[in-house]
Structures are given as C-alpha cells and as structure tokens.
Coordinates of N, CA, C and O in Angstrom, one line a residue:
X1 N 88.9 82.6 132.2 CA 89.1 82.5 131.1 C 90.2 83.6 130.4 O 90.0 85.2 130.4
X2 N 90.7 83.2 130.0 CA 92.0 84.8 129.7 C 91.8 85.2 128.2 O 91.7 84.0 127.5
X3 N 92.4 86.0 128.0 CA 92.5 87.0 126.5 C 93.7 86.7 126.2 O 94.6 87.2 126.9
X4 N 94.0 86.2 125.0 CA 95.3 85.7 124.4 C 95.3 87.2 123.1 O 95.0 86.8 122.0
X5 N 95.4 88.2 123.9 CA 95.8 89.5 123.0 C 96.8 89.2 121.8 O 96.6 89.8 120.8
X6 N 97.9 88.8 122.5 CA 99.4 88.3 121.3 C 98.5 87.6 120.0 O 98.7 88.2 118.6
X7 N 97.8 86.3 120.1 CA 97.4 85.8 118.9 C 96.3 86.8 118.2 O 96.3 86.5 117.1
X8 N 95.3 87.7 119.2 CA 94.4 87.9 118.8 C 95.1 89.2 117.8 O 94.4 89.5 116.7
X9 N 96.3 89.8 118.1 CA 96.6 90.8 117.2 C 97.5 90.4 116.1 O 97.3 91.0 115.1
X10 N 97.8 89.2 116.3 CA 98.9 88.6 114.8 C 97.2 87.9 114.0 O 97.8 87.9 113.2
X11 N 96.2 87.8 114.4 CA 95.0 87.1 113.8 C 94.5 88.4 112.8 O 94.5 88.5 111.6
X12 N 94.5 89.6 113.7 CA 93.8 90.8 112.8 C 95.0 91.2 111.7 O 94.8 91.6 110.8
X13 N 96.3 91.1 112.2 CA 97.6 91.7 111.2 C 97.1 90.8 109.8 O 97.3 91.2 108.9
X14 N 97.2 89.2 110.5 CA 96.9 88.6 109.1 C 96.0 88.7 108.2 O 95.9 88.8 107.0
X15 N 94.9 89.0 108.6 CA 93.3 89.2 108.2 C 93.7 90.2 107.2 O 93.7 90.6 106.1
X16 N 94.3 91.7 107.6 CA 94.8 92.4 107.2 C 95.6 92.6 105.9 O 95.4 93.2 104.5
X17 N 96.6 91.9 106.2 CA 97.1 91.4 105.0 C 97.4 90.6 104.0 O 97.4 90.9 102.8
X18 N 96.0 89.7 104.3 CA 95.7 88.7 103.4 C 94.6 89.4 102.2 O 94.8 89.4 101.1
X19 N 94.1 90.3 103.2 CA 92.7 91.0 102.5 C 93.6 92.2 101.2 O 93.3 92.3 100.3
X20 N 94.5 93.0 101.9 CA 95.5 93.9 101.1 C 96.3 92.9 99.9 O 96.0 93.6 98.9
X21 N 97.0 91.7 100.0 CA 97.5 91.5 99.1 C 97.1 91.1 98.1 O 96.8 90.6 96.9
X22 N 95.6 90.2 98.2 CA 94.8 89.7 97.5 C 94.1 90.7 96.4 O 94.0 91.1 95.4
X23 N 93.8 92.1 97.2 CA 93.5 93.4 96.8 C 94.6 93.7 95.6 O 94.3 94.1 94.6
X24 N 95.5 93.8 95.9 CA 96.9 94.1 95.3 C 96.9 93.3 94.3 O 97.5 93.6 92.8
X25 N 97.2 92.1 94.3 CA 97.3 91.1 93.0 C 96.4 91.4 92.3 O 96.6 90.9 90.5
X26 N 95.1 91.3 92.0 CA 93.9 91.3 91.3 C 93.8 92.8 91.0 O 92.9 92.8 90.0
X27 N 94.5 93.6 91.0 CA 94.2 95.1 90.7 C 95.5 95.6 89.3 O 95.4 96.7 89.2
X28 N 96.3 94.4 89.7 CA 97.5 94.4 88.6 C 96.7 94.6 87.4 O 96.0 93.8 86.6
X29 N 96.9 95.8 86.8 CA 96.3 95.6 85.4 C 96.5 94.8 84.1 O 95.5 94.6 83.4
X30 N 97.5 94.1 84.1 CA 97.9 93.1 83.2 C 97.9 92.1 83.8 O 98.7 91.1 83.1
X31 N 97.2 91.5 84.9 CA 97.4 90.1 85.2 C 96.6 89.1 84.3 O 97.3 87.7 84.4
X32 N 95.9 89.2 83.0 CA 95.6 88.4 82.2 C 96.6 88.1 81.1 O 96.7 86.8 80.5
X33 N 97.2 89.2 81.1 CA 98.5 89.1 80.0 C 99.8 88.6 80.7 O 100.9 88.7 79.7
X34 N 99.8 88.5 81.8 CA 101.1 88.1 82.5 C 101.9 86.6 81.7 O 101.1 85.7 81.8
X35 N 102.9 87.0 81.7 CA 103.9 85.6 80.8 C 104.7 85.4 82.6 O 105.5 85.8 83.3
X36 N 103.9 84.2 82.8 CA 104.2 83.3 83.8 C 105.6 82.9 84.0 O 106.5 82.4 85.0
X37 N 106.2 82.5 83.1 CA 107.7 82.7 82.8 C 108.7 83.6 83.2 O 109.9 83.3 83.9
X38 N 108.3 84.7 83.0 CA 109.4 85.8 83.4 C 108.6 86.8 83.9 O 108.2 87.8 83.3
X39 N 107.7 87.0 85.0 CA 106.7 87.8 85.9 C 107.3 88.9 86.5 O 108.4 89.1 86.5
X40 N 106.9 90.1 86.5 CA 107.5 91.0 86.9 C 107.4 91.0 88.5 O 107.1 90.2 89.2
X41 N 108.8 91.8 88.9 CA 109.0 91.3 90.2 C 108.1 91.7 91.5 O 107.8 91.0 92.1
X42 N 107.3 92.5 91.1 CA 106.1 93.3 92.3 C 104.9 91.6 92.3 O 104.6 91.4 93.2
X43 N 104.6 91.3 91.2 CA 103.9 90.0 91.2 C 104.8 88.7 91.6 O 103.7 88.4 92.7
X44 N 105.8 88.6 91.3 CA 106.4 87.5 92.2 C 106.3 87.9 93.4 O 106.5 86.7 94.3
X45 N 106.8 89.1 94.3 CA 106.7 89.1 95.4 C 105.5 89.0 96.4 O 105.2 88.3 97.4
X46 N 104.2 89.1 95.6 CA 103.0 89.2 96.5 C 102.8 88.2 95.8 O 101.7 87.6 97.2
X47 N 103.0 87.0 95.0 CA 102.9 85.6 95.1 C 103.4 84.8 96.4 O 102.8 84.1 96.9
X48 N 104.7 85.3 96.4 CA 105.5 84.8 97.5 C 104.6 85.2 99.0 O 104.3 83.9 99.7
X49 N 104.2 86.1 99.1 CA 103.8 86.8 100.6 C 102.5 86.1 100.8 O 102.5 85.6 102.1
X50 N 101.6 85.8 99.3 CA 100.7 84.7 99.3 C 100.5 83.7 99.5 O 99.5 82.9 100.6
X51 N 101.6 82.8 99.3 CA 102.2 81.3 100.0 C 101.9 81.6 101.2 O 102.1 80.3 101.8
X52 N 101.8 82.5 102.5 CA 102.6 82.4 103.5 C 100.6 82.6 104.0 O 100.8 82.3 105.5
X53 N 100.0 82.3 103.6 CA 98.7 82.3 104.2 C 98.1 80.9 104.5 O 97.4 81.1 106.0
X54 N 98.8 80.1 105.0 CA 98.9 78.9 105.6 C 99.1 78.9 106.9 O 98.5 78.4 108.0
X55 N 99.8 80.0 106.8 CA 100.2 80.4 108.6 C 99.5 80.8 109.3 O 99.0 81.0 110.5
X56 N 98.7 82.1 108.5 CA 97.7 82.5 109.0 C 96.7 81.6 109.7 O 96.2 81.6 110.5
X57 N 96.2 80.4 108.5 CA 95.3 79.3 109.2 C 95.7 78.6 110.2 O 94.9 78.0 111.3
X58 N 97.2 78.4 110.5 CA 97.7 77.6 111.7 C 97.2 78.2 112.7 O 96.6 78.1 114.1
X59 N 97.6 79.8 112.5 CA 97.6 80.7 114.0 C 96.3 80.9 114.3 O 95.9 80.8 115.9
X60 N 95.2 80.9 113.2 CA 93.9 81.2 113.7 C 93.5 80.0 114.3 O 92.6 79.6 115.1
X61 N 94.0 78.8 113.5 CA 93.3 77.2 114.3 C 93.9 77.2 115.9 O 92.9 76.6 116.7
X62 N 94.9 77.6 116.0 CA 95.1 77.4 117.8 C 94.7 78.3 118.3 O 94.7 77.9 119.3
X63 N 94.4 79.7 118.2 CA 93.8 80.4 118.8 C 92.2 79.5 119.0 O 92.2 79.8 120.3
X64 N 91.9 79.2 118.3 CA 90.2 78.7 118.1 C 90.3 77.4 119.3 O 89.7 77.4 120.3
X65 N 91.4 76.8 118.9 CA 92.1 75.4 119.6 C 92.1 75.7 121.6 O 91.3 75.4 122.1
X66 N 92.8 77.0 121.6 CA 93.1 77.5 123.2 C 91.9 77.5 123.6 O 91.4 77.2 124.6
X67 N 90.9 78.5 122.6 CA 89.8 79.0 123.7 C 88.8 77.7 123.5 O 88.1 78.0 124.9
X68 N 88.9 77.0 122.5 CA 87.7 75.7 123.0 C 88.1 75.2 124.2 O 87.0 74.4 125.0
X69 N 89.2 75.0 124.1 CA 89.8 73.9 125.8 C 89.6 75.1 126.9 O 89.0 74.3 127.6
X70 N 89.8 76.2 127.0 CA 89.3 76.8 128.1 C 88.1 76.8 128.4 O 87.6 76.7 129.4
X71 N 86.9 77.0 127.6 CA 85.9 76.6 127.4 C 85.0 75.4 128.1 O 83.9 75.5 128.6
X72 N 85.8 74.5 127.5 CA 85.4 72.9 128.3 C 85.5 72.5 129.5 O 85.0 71.9 130.3
X73 N 86.7 73.3 130.1 CA 87.1 72.9 131.4 C 86.4 74.1 132.4 O 85.5 74.2 132.6

C-alpha cells in the first residue's frame, strides 16, 4: 500500500483554504447590508475562490477511491 503524499498534501491545503475563506467571508462586517449588484472587490474575490470548493471534493474523492481500490486488492 503506497502513501499518496501529494494528494494528502493538496487535500490538507484545500481544507485549510476552505476554512480560512469561509471564516473570512462570514467575518466581513457588513455582510447583511451588502449590495450584491455592486459588491466590494474583496467579497467578489473570496466568493470566486469559494466556487472552487468542488475541485477539493473531486480531489478528496479521487484520493479515497484510489485508497479503496488498493485495500480491495
């Protein structure tokens, strides 16, 4: 059974980044009064980065699938 260090490293980085981005977005002081037609640049950037969360799910699923196939063999 081999250890997929690169996938583990990317997964760990993805978890830390998602936690940081979610925390940053919800600690924005005027989130409830935000005009979504013209949001501040930082809110737009954080929102854009959070849309890449699906990539973390694909990466995590691939790592789990590879490990499951190794265990079944």
